[in-house]
XYZ file of C-alpha atoms in Angstrom:
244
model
C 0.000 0.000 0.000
C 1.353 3.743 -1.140
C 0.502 6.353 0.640
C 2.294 10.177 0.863
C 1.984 11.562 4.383
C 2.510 15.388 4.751
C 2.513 16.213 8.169
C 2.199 20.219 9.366
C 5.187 21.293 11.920
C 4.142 24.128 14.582
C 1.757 22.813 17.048
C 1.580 19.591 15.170
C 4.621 18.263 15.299
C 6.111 20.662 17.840
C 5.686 23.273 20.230
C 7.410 26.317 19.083
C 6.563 28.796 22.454
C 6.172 31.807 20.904
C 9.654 31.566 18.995
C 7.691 31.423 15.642
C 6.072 35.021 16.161
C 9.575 36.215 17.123
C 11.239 35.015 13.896
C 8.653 36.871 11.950
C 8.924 39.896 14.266
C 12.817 40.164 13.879
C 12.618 39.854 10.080
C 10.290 42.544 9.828
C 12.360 44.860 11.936
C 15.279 43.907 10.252
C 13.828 44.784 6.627
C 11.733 47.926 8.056
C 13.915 49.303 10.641
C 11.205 49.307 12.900
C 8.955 46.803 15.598
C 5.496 45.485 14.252
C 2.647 46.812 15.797
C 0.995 43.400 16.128
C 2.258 40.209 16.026
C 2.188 37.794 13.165
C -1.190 36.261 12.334
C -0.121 32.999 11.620
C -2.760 29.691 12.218
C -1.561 27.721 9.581
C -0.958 30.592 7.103
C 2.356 30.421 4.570
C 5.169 32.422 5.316
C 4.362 34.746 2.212
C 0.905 35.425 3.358
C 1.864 35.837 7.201
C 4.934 38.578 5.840
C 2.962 40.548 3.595
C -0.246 41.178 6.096
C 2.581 42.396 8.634
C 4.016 45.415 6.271
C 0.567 45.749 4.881
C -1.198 46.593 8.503
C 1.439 48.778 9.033
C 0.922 50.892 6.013
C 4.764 49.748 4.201
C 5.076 48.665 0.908
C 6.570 44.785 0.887
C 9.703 44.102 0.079
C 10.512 41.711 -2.477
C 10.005 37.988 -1.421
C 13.494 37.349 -2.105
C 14.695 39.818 0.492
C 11.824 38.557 2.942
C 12.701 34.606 2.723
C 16.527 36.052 3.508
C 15.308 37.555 6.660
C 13.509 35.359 7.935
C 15.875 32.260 7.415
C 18.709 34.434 9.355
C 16.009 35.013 11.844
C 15.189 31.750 11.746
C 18.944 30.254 12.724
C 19.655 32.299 15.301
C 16.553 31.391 17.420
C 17.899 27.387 16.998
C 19.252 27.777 20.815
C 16.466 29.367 22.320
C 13.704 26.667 19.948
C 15.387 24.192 21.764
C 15.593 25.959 25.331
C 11.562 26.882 25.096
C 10.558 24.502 22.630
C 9.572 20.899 22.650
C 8.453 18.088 19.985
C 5.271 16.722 20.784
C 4.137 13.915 22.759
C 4.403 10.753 20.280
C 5.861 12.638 17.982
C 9.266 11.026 17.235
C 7.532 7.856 17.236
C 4.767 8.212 14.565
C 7.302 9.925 12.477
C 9.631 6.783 12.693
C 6.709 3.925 12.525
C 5.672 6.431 8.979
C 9.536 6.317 7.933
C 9.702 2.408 7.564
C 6.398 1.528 5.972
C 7.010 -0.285 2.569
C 5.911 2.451 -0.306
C 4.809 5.698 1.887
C 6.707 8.822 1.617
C 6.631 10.986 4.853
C 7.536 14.427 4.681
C 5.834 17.840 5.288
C 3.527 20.398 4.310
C 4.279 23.914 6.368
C 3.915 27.307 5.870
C 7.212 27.954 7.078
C 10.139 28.454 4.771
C 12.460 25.104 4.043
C 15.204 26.599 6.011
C 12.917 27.239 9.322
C 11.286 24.037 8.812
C 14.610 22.440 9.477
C 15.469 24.485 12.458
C 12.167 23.688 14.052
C 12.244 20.053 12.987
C 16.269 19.827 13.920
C 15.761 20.894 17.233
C 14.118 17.866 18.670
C 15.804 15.785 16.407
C 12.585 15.205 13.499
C 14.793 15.749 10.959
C 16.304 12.538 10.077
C 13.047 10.994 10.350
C 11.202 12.737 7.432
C 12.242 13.097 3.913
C 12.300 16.661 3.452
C 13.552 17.319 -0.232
C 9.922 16.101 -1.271
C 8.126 18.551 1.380
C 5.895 21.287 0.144
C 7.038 24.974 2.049
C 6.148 28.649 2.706
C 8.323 29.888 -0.421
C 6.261 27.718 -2.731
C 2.815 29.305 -2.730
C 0.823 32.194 -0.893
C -2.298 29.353 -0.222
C -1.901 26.218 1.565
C -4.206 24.229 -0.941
C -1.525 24.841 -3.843
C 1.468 23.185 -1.726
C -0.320 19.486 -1.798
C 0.018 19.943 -5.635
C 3.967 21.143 -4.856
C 4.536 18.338 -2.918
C 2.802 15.604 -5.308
C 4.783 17.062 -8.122
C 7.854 16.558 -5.938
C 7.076 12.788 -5.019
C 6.320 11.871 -8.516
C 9.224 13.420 -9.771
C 11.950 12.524 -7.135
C 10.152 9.683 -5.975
C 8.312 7.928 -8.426
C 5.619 7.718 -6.908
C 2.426 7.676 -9.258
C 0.661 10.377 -9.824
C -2.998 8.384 -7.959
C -0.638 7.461 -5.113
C -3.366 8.776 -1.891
C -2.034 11.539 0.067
C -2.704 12.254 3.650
C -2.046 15.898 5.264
C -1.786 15.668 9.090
C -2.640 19.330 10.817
C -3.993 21.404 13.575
C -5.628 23.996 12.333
C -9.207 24.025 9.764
C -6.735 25.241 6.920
C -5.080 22.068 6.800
C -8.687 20.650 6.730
C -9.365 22.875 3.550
C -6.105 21.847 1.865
C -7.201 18.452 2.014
C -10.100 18.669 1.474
C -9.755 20.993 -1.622
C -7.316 19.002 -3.240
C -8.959 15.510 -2.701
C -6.311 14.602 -0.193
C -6.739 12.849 3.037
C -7.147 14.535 6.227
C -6.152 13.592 9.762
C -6.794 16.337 12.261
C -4.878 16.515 15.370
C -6.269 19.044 18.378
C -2.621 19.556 19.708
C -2.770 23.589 18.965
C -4.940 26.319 19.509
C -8.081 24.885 17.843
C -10.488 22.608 19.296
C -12.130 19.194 18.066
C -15.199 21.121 17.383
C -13.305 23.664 15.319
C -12.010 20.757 13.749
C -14.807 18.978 12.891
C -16.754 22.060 11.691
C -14.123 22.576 9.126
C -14.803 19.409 7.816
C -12.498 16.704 9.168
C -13.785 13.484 9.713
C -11.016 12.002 11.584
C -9.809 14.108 14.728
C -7.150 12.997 17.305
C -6.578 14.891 20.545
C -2.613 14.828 19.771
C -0.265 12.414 17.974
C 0.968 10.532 21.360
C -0.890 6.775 20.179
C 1.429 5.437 17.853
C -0.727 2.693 16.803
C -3.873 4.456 16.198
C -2.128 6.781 14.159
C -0.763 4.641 12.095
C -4.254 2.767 12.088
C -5.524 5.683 10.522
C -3.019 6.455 7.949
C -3.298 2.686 7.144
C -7.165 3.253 6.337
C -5.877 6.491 3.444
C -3.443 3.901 2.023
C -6.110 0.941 1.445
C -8.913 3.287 0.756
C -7.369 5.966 -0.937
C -8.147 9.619 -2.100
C -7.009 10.915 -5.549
C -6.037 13.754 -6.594
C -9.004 16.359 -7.160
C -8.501 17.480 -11.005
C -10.463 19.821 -13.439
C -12.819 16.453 -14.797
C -14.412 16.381 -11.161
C -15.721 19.937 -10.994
C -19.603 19.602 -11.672
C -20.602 20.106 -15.312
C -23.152 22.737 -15.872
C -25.677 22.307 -18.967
């Protein structure tokens, strides 16, 4: 059974303790010379869209995204001491991720809004990194929505992978827009109530499978095991309804 798993990091994977909000906070001040007035909106928005509705409440034009991503991956390294200090991976974590890393035909890497080179400090912290396969992971640079990284991260399976192109996918997240990735892209959901929002949340955005954190091993693999023998294609341009 074949099966890509594309698990979310912050509050999913790990607990970041407000270190996230200060990355974004220090690359704003270092590209505008000046503090945000709020913090960073994040609740599993991409880096792009979290970046540009900082400068834009505060009335500045945004700098290029090249200058941005730069930023925020300096930002990013130099809160690697204090991630780990604060910081913590999840309970169960490190064990789903390695029970996901050994089963014959699944690829298990990540879908994040953060940038490739903050994903790996967070996930290098605690030690996830060995345990995922990263190079195939779908990140903040890659797209503004979250729903267009599941079709970055597919094209990156297929491609340096193999993996065929109606191989199921799974997305494993915290907030409702993983929910919506999934569930606009004909992926597989499993929602996890580990951050801010609750089962309820959950469930009203649309996710039929909801775990209070990632801690049982076997059930989550249980449930990943029912997206590989079940399946979910990909959602393409033949399944929108046809209007006469």
């Amino acid at each position: 059974m074949e099966l890509i798993v594309l698990w979310d990091i912050d509050h999913t994977l790990i607990e970041n303790a407000g270190v996230s909000k200060e990355i974004y906070a220090a690359a704003f001040t270092a590209l505008s010379r000046r503090e945000p007035t709020e913090p960073a909106h994040t609740e599993g928005r991409t880096d792009r869209l979290i970046m540009r509705g900082m400068f834009l409440r505060d009335g500045l034009l945004v700098p290029e995204w090249s200058d941005i991503e730069t930023a925020l991956a300096r930002a990013g390294h130099e809160r690697l001491d204090e991630l780990r200090l604060r910081g913590s991976a999840l309970p169960g974590v490190h064990e789903a991720l390695k029970a996901a890393s050994v089963m014959s035909g699944w690829v298990s890497s990540v879908l994040t809004g953060n940038i490739a080179a903050n994903a790996l400090v967070k996930l290098s912290a605690f030690g996830l990194d060995s345990l995922l396969d990263l190079s195939v992971g779908a990140y903040g640079a890659d797209a503004e929505l979250r729903p267009e990284l599941v079709a970055v991260a597919r094209e990156r399976t297929q491609r340096l992978r193999g993996v065929a192109r109606d191989v199921p996918a799974v997305l494993v997240g915290d907030t409702p827009r993983d929910v919506e990735a999934a569930l606009a892209t004909g992926a597989g959901i499993v929602a996890v109530a580990s951050g801010i929002h609750s089962p309820e949340e959950l469930a009203a955005a649309g996710a039929p499978e909801i775990l209070p954190d990632l801690s049982d091993t076997k059930r989550v693999l249980s449930v990943l095991e029912s997206f590989a023998a079940h399946g979910r294609r990909p959602r393409t341009s033949s399944d929108r309804p046809r209007t006469r």
